[in-house]
Amino acid sequence: MRRFHLAVLAAVTLSAGLTAVPAHAAPESPSGPVSSPVNCTATACHFDVPPGTYDVQVLLGGETASSTSIGGETRRALLPETAVAAGERAARSFTVNVRTPEGEPTGPDGTPGLDLVLGGTAPALADIRVTPARHARQIFLVGDSTVCDQPGDPYYGWGQQLPQYLRKGLSVANYADSGESTVTYLSDTRLWATVQPQIRRGDLVLVQLAHNDKTTDEATYRANLEALVDGVRAQGGRPVLVTPIVRRWFNADGTLNNGTALLVNGLGVDHPAVIRSVAADRDVPLIDLTTKTKTLVESLGVEASKALYLYNEKRDNTHTSVRGATAYAELVRDELVAQHLVPEGKVRVG
């Protein structure tokens, strides 16, 4: 049985000064304090706030040894599991993006406000406070089902797991959407036309679109990537091109050296190669997730690599399990630090 110790329920508050929405918020903020701002149960908290970007400060721990993780909104991982000794307290903080729809941009609206879920083997929350993030930097994600905030188990996108590795002042705005190609992402008003106006100077925009460009010719694919790059830069943001995660499709020799695994479409368009070329031509940072996931999958081998994907559950060699999404999010995190795209102090490692 999981234990929960709420040491100071009365201290679970929302700042009474919530009168202004941060720059990335959509609607106007209320003119005064938010009414009925929070309700915490043994496993969850709800904050009645408008869309925007918020800093969350928590105090973890209780009278007995505890181990607490925090998720929120559409199954996002926001804080990794943190162990605290009996009688001790540990302060942690993170920044979270609240939006409508709260998960996939073409999905349901979700529930209003900010919803947080307490997990871990022995969760213990002593205090929590949510306030508007005044100077937060966003990492926007433009991608497909392998990146998005997946609404239902057992599916997970790597973008869904990435937030837990970011510290206060840096948040993920995941606008990846299932089934999207470069063509559809640019044409659907709920996608690029919604993302681009929100980009502010200094924001990162990670673009991973390839899995669904099955009938996109090379010239169109290249032009679409360049349009996304130009659109980010026009807003003062910094584009980062990301090659797609591999499909788990082994050759007889235990390698993934085939078009299915490495995302070469039916027209012979080598998506990762085009992405690398555009990145080089336009001087855009590149996260070569194809190469990195290929290395990881091949190192695990045919059997062990099944756990990264949904092979055991769905015979699915494209979409990732929580284990796979987490492993791939860690690869992205490591590249963000290694390429100095985010300050090392803003990232949780280990």
CSV table of C-alpha atoms in Angstrom, one decimal:
chain,number,residue,atom,x,y,z
A,1,MET,CA,0.0,0.0,0.0
A,2,ARG,CA,1.4,3.4,-0.9
A,3,ARG,CA,1.7,5.9,1.9
A,4,PHE,CA,1.0,9.6,1.8
A,5,HIS,CA,1.8,12.1,4.5
A,6,LEU,CA,0.4,15.6,4.1
A,7,ALA,CA,2.2,17.4,6.9
A,8,VAL,CA,0.7,20.9,6.4
A,9,LEU,CA,-2.4,20.8,4.4
A,10,ALA,CA,-3.3,24.3,5.4
A,11,ALA,CA,0.0,25.5,3.9
A,12,VAL,CA,-1.0,24.3,0.4
A,13,THR,CA,-1.6,27.7,-1.1
A,14,LEU,CA,-1.6,29.7,-4.3
A,15,SER,CA,0.1,33.1,-4.1
A,16,ALA,CA,-2.5,35.7,-3.4
A,17,GLY,CA,-0.7,38.0,-5.8
A,18,LEU,CA,-1.8,36.1,-8.9
A,19,THR,CA,-2.9,39.1,-10.9
A,20,ALA,CA,-0.9,38.9,-14.0
A,21,VAL,CA,-0.4,36.2,-16.6
A,22,PRO,CA,3.2,35.5,-17.8
A,23,ALA,CA,4.2,36.3,-21.4
A,24,HIS,CA,3.4,32.9,-22.8
A,25,ALA,CA,-0.1,32.8,-21.4
A,26,ALA,CA,-3.1,33.0,-23.7
A,27,PRO,CA,-6.1,34.5,-21.9
A,28,GLU,CA,-6.3,37.5,-19.6
A,29,SER,CA,-5.7,36.8,-15.9
A,30,PRO,CA,-8.3,37.6,-13.3
A,31,SER,CA,-8.1,41.1,-11.7
A,32,GLY,CA,-7.8,39.8,-8.2
A,33,PRO,CA,-6.8,36.6,-6.3
A,34,VAL,CA,-8.0,33.4,-7.8
A,35,SER,CA,-11.0,32.0,-5.8
A,36,SER,CA,-10.8,28.4,-4.4
A,37,PRO,CA,-7.3,28.1,-5.8
A,38,VAL,CA,-6.3,24.7,-4.6
A,39,ASN,CA,-7.6,21.4,-3.5
A,40,CYS,CA,-5.2,18.6,-2.4
A,41,THR,CA,-6.2,15.0,-1.8
A,42,ALA,CA,-3.9,12.2,-0.8
A,43,THR,CA,-2.7,11.8,-4.4
A,44,ALA,CA,-3.3,15.0,-6.3
A,45,CYS,CA,-3.5,18.8,-6.2
A,46,HIS,CA,-5.6,21.2,-8.4
A,47,PHE,CA,-4.9,24.9,-8.9
A,48,ASP,CA,-7.5,27.1,-10.4
A,49,VAL,CA,-5.3,29.1,-12.7
A,50,PRO,CA,-5.6,30.3,-16.3
A,51,PRO,CA,-3.3,29.1,-19.1
A,52,GLY,CA,0.2,30.3,-18.7
A,53,THR,CA,3.6,29.3,-17.3
A,54,TYR,CA,3.9,28.7,-13.5
A,55,ASP,CA,6.7,28.0,-11.0
A,56,VAL,CA,5.9,25.2,-8.6
A,57,GLN,CA,7.8,25.0,-5.3
A,58,VAL,CA,7.3,21.8,-3.2
A,59,LEU,CA,8.6,20.7,0.1
A,60,LEU,CA,8.9,16.9,0.2
A,61,GLY,CA,9.1,14.6,3.2
A,62,GLY,CA,7.4,13.5,6.4
A,63,GLU,CA,7.8,11.7,9.7
A,64,THR,CA,8.7,8.5,7.9
A,65,ALA,CA,11.0,7.8,5.0
A,66,SER,CA,9.4,8.9,1.7
A,67,SER,CA,10.0,8.8,-2.0
A,68,THR,CA,7.9,11.2,-4.2
A,69,SER,CA,7.6,12.0,-7.8
A,70,ILE,CA,5.2,14.5,-9.4
A,71,GLY,CA,3.4,14.3,-12.7
A,72,GLY,CA,0.7,16.6,-14.1
A,73,GLU,CA,-1.7,17.7,-16.8
A,74,THR,CA,-1.7,15.0,-19.5
A,75,ARG,CA,0.5,12.5,-17.9
A,76,ARG,CA,3.6,14.7,-18.0
A,77,ALA,CA,6.6,13.8,-15.8
A,78,LEU,CA,7.4,17.0,-13.9
A,79,LEU,CA,9.7,15.9,-11.0
A,80,PRO,CA,11.7,12.7,-10.8
A,81,GLU,CA,11.3,10.5,-7.8
A,82,THR,CA,13.0,12.0,-4.8
A,83,ALA,CA,13.9,10.1,-1.6
A,84,VAL,CA,13.8,11.9,1.7
A,85,ALA,CA,14.9,10.4,5.0
A,86,ALA,CA,12.4,10.1,8.0
A,87,GLY,CA,11.9,13.5,9.6
A,88,GLU,CA,13.7,15.4,6.9
A,89,ARG,CA,12.5,17.8,4.2
A,90,ALA,CA,13.7,18.4,0.7
A,91,ALA,CA,12.8,21.5,-1.3
A,92,ARG,CA,12.3,21.2,-5.1
A,93,SER,CA,11.0,23.4,-7.8
A,94,PHE,CA,10.1,23.3,-11.4
A,95,THR,CA,8.2,25.3,-14.1
A,96,VAL,CA,5.2,24.0,-15.8
A,97,ASN,CA,3.3,25.1,-18.9
A,98,VAL,CA,-0.5,25.2,-18.6
A,99,ARG,CA,-2.4,25.3,-21.9
A,100,THR,CA,-5.6,24.4,-23.6
A,101,PRO,CA,-5.8,21.8,-25.0
A,102,GLU,CA,-3.5,20.5,-22.2
A,103,GLY,CA,-2.2,17.6,-24.2
A,104,GLU,CA,-2.1,17.1,-28.0
A,105,PRO,CA,-3.1,20.3,-29.8
A,106,THR,CA,-5.8,18.5,-31.8
A,107,GLY,CA,-7.1,16.6,-28.8
A,108,PRO,CA,-9.6,17.3,-26.1
A,109,ASP,CA,-9.3,20.5,-24.0
A,110,GLY,CA,-8.6,18.5,-20.8
A,111,THR,CA,-9.5,20.0,-17.4
A,112,PRO,CA,-9.1,23.7,-16.7
A,113,GLY,CA,-6.3,24.9,-14.4
A,114,LEU,CA,-3.2,23.0,-13.2
A,115,ASP,CA,-3.5,19.4,-12.1
A,116,LEU,CA,-0.6,17.7,-10.3
A,117,VAL,CA,-0.4,14.0,-9.4
A,118,LEU,CA,1.8,12.7,-6.6
A,119,GLY,CA,3.5,9.4,-7.3
A,120,GLY,CA,6.5,7.4,-6.1
A,121,THR,CA,6.8,4.4,-3.8
A,122,ALA,CA,6.0,6.5,-0.6
A,123,PRO,CA,4.9,10.0,-1.6
A,124,ALA,CA,5.0,12.7,1.1
A,125,LEU,CA,4.2,16.3,0.4
A,126,ALA,CA,4.7,18.8,3.2
A,127,ASP,CA,4.0,22.1,1.3
A,128,ILE,CA,3.3,23.3,-2.2
A,129,ARG,CA,3.1,26.8,-3.8
A,130,VAL,CA,2.3,27.9,-7.3
A,131,THR,CA,3.1,31.3,-8.7
A,132,PRO,CA,3.3,32.9,-12.2
A,133,ALA,CA,6.7,32.4,-13.8
A,134,ARG,CA,8.0,35.8,-14.6
A,135,HIS,CA,11.1,35.1,-16.6
A,136,ALA,CA,10.7,31.5,-17.8
A,137,ARG,CA,12.2,30.2,-21.0
A,138,GLN,CA,10.3,27.8,-23.0
A,139,ILE,CA,11.3,24.7,-25.0
A,140,PHE,CA,8.6,24.3,-27.6
A,141,LEU,CA,8.3,20.8,-29.2
A,142,VAL,CA,7.1,20.4,-32.7
A,143,GLY,CA,6.7,16.7,-33.6
A,144,ASP,CA,4.6,13.6,-34.0
A,145,SER,CA,3.2,10.8,-31.8
A,146,THR,CA,6.7,9.7,-30.7
A,147,VAL,CA,7.2,13.2,-29.1
A,148,CYS,CA,3.7,14.2,-27.9
A,149,ASP,CA,1.9,14.1,-24.6
A,150,GLN,CA,0.2,10.8,-25.1
A,151,PRO,CA,-3.2,10.7,-23.5
A,152,GLY,CA,-3.4,7.0,-22.6
A,153,ASP,CA,-1.3,4.2,-21.2
A,154,PRO,CA,0.9,2.4,-22.4
A,155,TYR,CA,1.8,5.1,-24.9
A,156,TYR,CA,4.4,7.7,-24.0
A,157,GLY,CA,6.3,10.3,-26.1
A,158,TRP,CA,9.8,11.5,-25.2
A,159,GLY,CA,8.5,15.0,-24.9
A,160,GLN,CA,6.2,13.9,-22.2
A,161,GLN,CA,9.2,12.7,-20.1
A,162,LEU,CA,11.5,15.6,-20.8
A,163,PRO,CA,10.1,18.2,-18.3
A,164,GLN,CA,11.2,16.2,-15.2
A,165,TYR,CA,14.8,16.9,-16.2
A,166,LEU,CA,14.4,20.7,-16.2
A,167,ARG,CA,14.7,23.0,-13.2
A,168,LYS,CA,12.8,26.1,-12.3
A,169,GLY,CA,12.9,28.8,-15.1
A,170,LEU,CA,12.8,26.3,-18.0
A,171,SER,CA,9.6,24.6,-19.1
A,172,VAL,CA,8.4,22.4,-22.0
A,173,ALA,CA,5.5,23.5,-24.2
A,174,ASN,CA,4.8,20.3,-26.0
A,175,TYR,CA,2.9,21.0,-29.2
A,176,ALA,CA,3.7,17.6,-30.8
A,177,ASP,CA,0.7,15.9,-32.2
A,178,SER,CA,-0.1,12.3,-33.3
A,179,GLY,CA,-0.1,11.6,-37.0
A,180,GLU,CA,1.5,14.9,-38.2
A,181,SER,CA,3.9,15.3,-41.1
A,182,THR,CA,5.7,18.5,-42.0
A,183,VAL,CA,2.9,19.1,-44.5
A,184,THR,CA,0.0,18.8,-42.0
A,185,TYR,CA,1.9,20.6,-39.2
A,186,LEU,CA,2.3,23.7,-41.3
A,187,SER,CA,-1.2,23.6,-42.7
A,188,ASP,CA,-3.3,23.0,-39.6
A,189,THR,CA,-4.1,26.2,-37.8
A,190,ARG,CA,-4.1,24.4,-34.4
A,191,LEU,CA,-0.5,23.6,-34.9
A,192,TRP,CA,2.2,25.8,-36.4
A,193,ALA,CA,-0.1,28.9,-36.6
A,194,THR,CA,-0.7,28.5,-32.9
A,195,VAL,CA,2.8,27.8,-31.9
A,196,GLN,CA,4.7,30.5,-33.9
A,197,PRO,CA,3.1,33.6,-32.3
A,198,GLN,CA,4.0,32.3,-28.8
A,199,ILE,CA,7.7,32.0,-29.4
A,200,ARG,CA,9.8,34.7,-27.6
A,201,ARG,CA,13.4,35.7,-28.0
A,202,GLY,CA,15.6,33.0,-26.4
A,203,ASP,CA,13.1,30.2,-26.6
A,204,LEU,CA,14.1,26.9,-28.1
A,205,VAL,CA,12.0,25.1,-30.7
A,206,LEU,CA,12.8,21.5,-31.2
A,207,VAL,CA,11.5,20.0,-34.5
A,208,GLN,CA,11.2,16.3,-35.0
A,209,LEU,CA,8.9,15.5,-37.9
A,210,ALA,CA,9.5,12.6,-40.3
A,211,HIS,CA,7.5,9.5,-39.3
A,212,ASN,CA,4.4,10.6,-41.1
A,213,ASP,CA,6.1,12.1,-44.2
A,214,LYS,CA,5.6,8.9,-46.0
A,215,THR,CA,4.5,10.4,-49.3
A,216,THR,CA,6.4,13.7,-49.0
A,217,ASP,CA,9.0,14.3,-51.8
A,218,GLU,CA,12.4,15.5,-50.9
A,219,ALA,CA,12.0,19.0,-52.2
A,220,THR,CA,8.8,19.5,-50.3
A,221,TYR,CA,10.2,18.0,-47.1
A,222,ARG,CA,13.3,20.2,-47.3
A,223,ALA,CA,11.2,23.3,-48.0
A,224,ASN,CA,8.9,22.5,-45.1
A,225,LEU,CA,11.8,22.1,-42.6
A,226,GLU,CA,13.3,25.4,-43.9
A,227,ALA,CA,9.9,27.1,-43.4
A,228,LEU,CA,9.8,26.0,-39.8
A,229,VAL,CA,13.4,27.2,-39.2
A,230,ASP,CA,12.7,30.6,-40.8
A,231,GLY,CA,9.5,30.9,-38.8
A,232,VAL,CA,11.2,30.3,-35.5
A,233,ARG,CA,14.0,32.8,-36.3
A,234,ALA,CA,11.4,35.4,-37.3
A,235,GLN,CA,10.1,35.3,-33.8
A,236,GLY,CA,13.6,35.6,-32.2
A,237,GLY,CA,13.6,32.0,-31.2
A,238,ARG,CA,16.3,29.4,-31.8
A,239,PRO,CA,15.4,26.3,-33.9
A,240,VAL,CA,16.9,22.9,-33.2
A,241,LEU,CA,16.4,20.2,-35.7
A,242,VAL,CA,16.0,16.6,-34.3
A,243,THR,CA,16.3,13.5,-36.5
A,244,PRO,CA,13.5,11.0,-35.7
A,245,ILE,CA,13.8,8.1,-33.3
A,246,VAL,CA,14.5,4.8,-35.1
A,247,ARG,CA,11.9,2.1,-35.6
A,248,ARG,CA,12.8,-1.1,-33.9
A,249,TRP,CA,13.2,-3.1,-37.1
A,250,PHE,CA,16.2,-5.5,-37.0
A,251,ASN,CA,18.1,-7.1,-39.8
A,252,ALA,CA,19.2,-10.7,-39.4
A,253,ASP,CA,22.6,-9.5,-38.3
A,254,GLY,CA,21.2,-7.6,-35.4
A,255,THR,CA,21.6,-4.1,-37.0
A,256,LEU,CA,19.0,-1.5,-37.9
A,257,ASN,CA,20.6,-0.6,-41.2
A,258,ASN,CA,17.4,-0.6,-43.3
A,259,GLY,CA,15.0,1.9,-44.6
A,260,THR,CA,12.1,1.0,-42.3
A,261,ALA,CA,14.3,1.4,-39.2
A,262,LEU,CA,16.0,4.6,-40.4
A,263,LEU,CA,12.9,6.3,-41.9
A,264,VAL,CA,13.5,6.3,-45.6
A,265,ASN,CA,10.1,6.7,-47.2
A,266,GLY,CA,8.5,5.0,-50.2
A,267,LEU,CA,9.8,7.7,-52.5
A,268,GLY,CA,13.3,7.1,-51.3
A,269,VAL,CA,13.5,10.2,-49.2
A,270,ASP,CA,16.1,9.6,-46.4
A,271,HIS,CA,14.5,11.8,-43.8
A,272,PRO,CA,17.4,11.9,-41.3
A,273,ALA,CA,19.8,12.7,-44.1
A,274,VAL,CA,17.7,15.7,-45.3
A,275,ILE,CA,17.4,17.0,-41.7
A,276,ARG,CA,21.2,16.8,-41.3
A,277,SER,CA,21.6,18.6,-44.6
A,278,VAL,CA,19.2,21.4,-43.7
A,279,ALA,CA,20.8,21.8,-40.3
A,280,ALA,CA,24.2,22.2,-41.9
A,281,ASP,CA,23.0,24.6,-44.7
A,282,ARG,CA,21.1,26.8,-42.3
A,283,ASP,CA,23.5,26.7,-39.4
A,284,VAL,CA,20.9,25.1,-37.1
A,285,PRO,CA,21.8,23.0,-34.1
A,286,LEU,CA,21.1,19.3,-34.7
A,287,ILE,CA,20.2,16.6,-32.2
A,288,ASP,CA,20.8,13.4,-34.2
A,289,LEU,CA,18.4,11.2,-32.3
A,290,THR,CA,18.3,8.7,-35.1
A,291,THR,CA,21.9,7.9,-34.6
A,292,LYS,CA,21.7,7.9,-30.8
A,293,THR,CA,18.6,5.7,-30.6
A,294,LYS,CA,20.0,3.3,-33.2
A,295,THR,CA,23.1,2.9,-31.0
A,296,LEU,CA,21.0,2.3,-27.9
A,297,VAL,CA,18.6,-0.2,-29.5
A,298,GLU,CA,21.3,-2.2,-31.2
A,299,SER,CA,23.3,-2.3,-27.9
A,300,LEU,CA,20.3,-3.8,-26.2
A,301,GLY,CA,19.7,-6.3,-28.9
A,302,VAL,CA,16.5,-7.9,-30.3
A,303,GLU,CA,15.0,-9.0,-27.0
A,304,ALA,CA,16.0,-6.4,-24.5
A,305,SER,CA,15.1,-3.5,-26.9
A,306,LYS,CA,11.4,-4.7,-26.9
A,307,ALA,CA,10.9,-2.9,-23.6
A,308,LEU,CA,11.7,0.5,-25.1
A,309,TYR,CA,8.8,0.1,-27.5
A,310,LEU,CA,5.3,-1.3,-27.2
A,311,TYR,CA,6.3,-4.6,-28.8
A,312,ASN,CA,5.2,-6.7,-25.9
A,313,GLU,CA,1.9,-4.8,-25.4
A,314,LYS,CA,0.9,-3.9,-29.0
A,315,ARG,CA,3.5,-5.5,-31.3
A,316,ASP,CA,4.4,-1.9,-32.0
A,317,ASN,CA,8.0,-1.1,-33.1
A,318,THR,CA,7.5,2.6,-33.5
A,319,HIS,CA,5.8,4.0,-30.4
A,320,THR,CA,7.7,4.0,-27.1
A,321,SER,CA,6.8,2.7,-23.6
A,322,VAL,CA,7.5,4.8,-20.5
A,323,ARG,CA,10.9,3.2,-20.4
A,324,GLY,CA,11.7,4.1,-24.0
A,325,ALA,CA,10.3,7.6,-23.8
A,326,THR,CA,12.3,8.2,-20.6
A,327,ALA,CA,15.5,6.9,-22.2
A,328,TYR,CA,15.1,9.0,-25.3
A,329,ALA,CA,14.2,12.1,-23.2
A,330,GLU,CA,17.5,11.6,-21.4
A,331,LEU,CA,19.3,11.5,-24.8
A,332,VAL,CA,17.7,14.9,-25.7
A,333,ARG,CA,18.5,16.3,-22.3
A,334,ASP,CA,22.2,15.3,-22.7
A,335,GLU,CA,22.4,16.9,-26.1
A,336,LEU,CA,20.8,20.2,-24.9
A,337,VAL,CA,23.6,20.4,-22.3
A,338,ALA,CA,26.4,19.2,-24.5
A,339,GLN,CA,25.6,21.7,-27.2
A,340,HIS,CA,25.1,24.5,-24.6
A,341,LEU,CA,21.5,25.0,-25.8
A,342,VAL,CA,20.4,25.3,-22.2
A,343,PRO,CA,22.5,26.2,-19.1
A,344,GLU,CA,23.8,23.2,-17.3
A,345,GLY,CA,22.4,24.5,-14.0
A,346,LYS,CA,18.9,24.3,-15.4
A,347,VAL,CA,19.0,20.6,-16.1
A,348,ARG,CA,18.7,17.6,-13.7
A,349,VAL,CA,21.2,14.9,-14.4
A,350,GLY,CA,21.8,11.5,-12.9
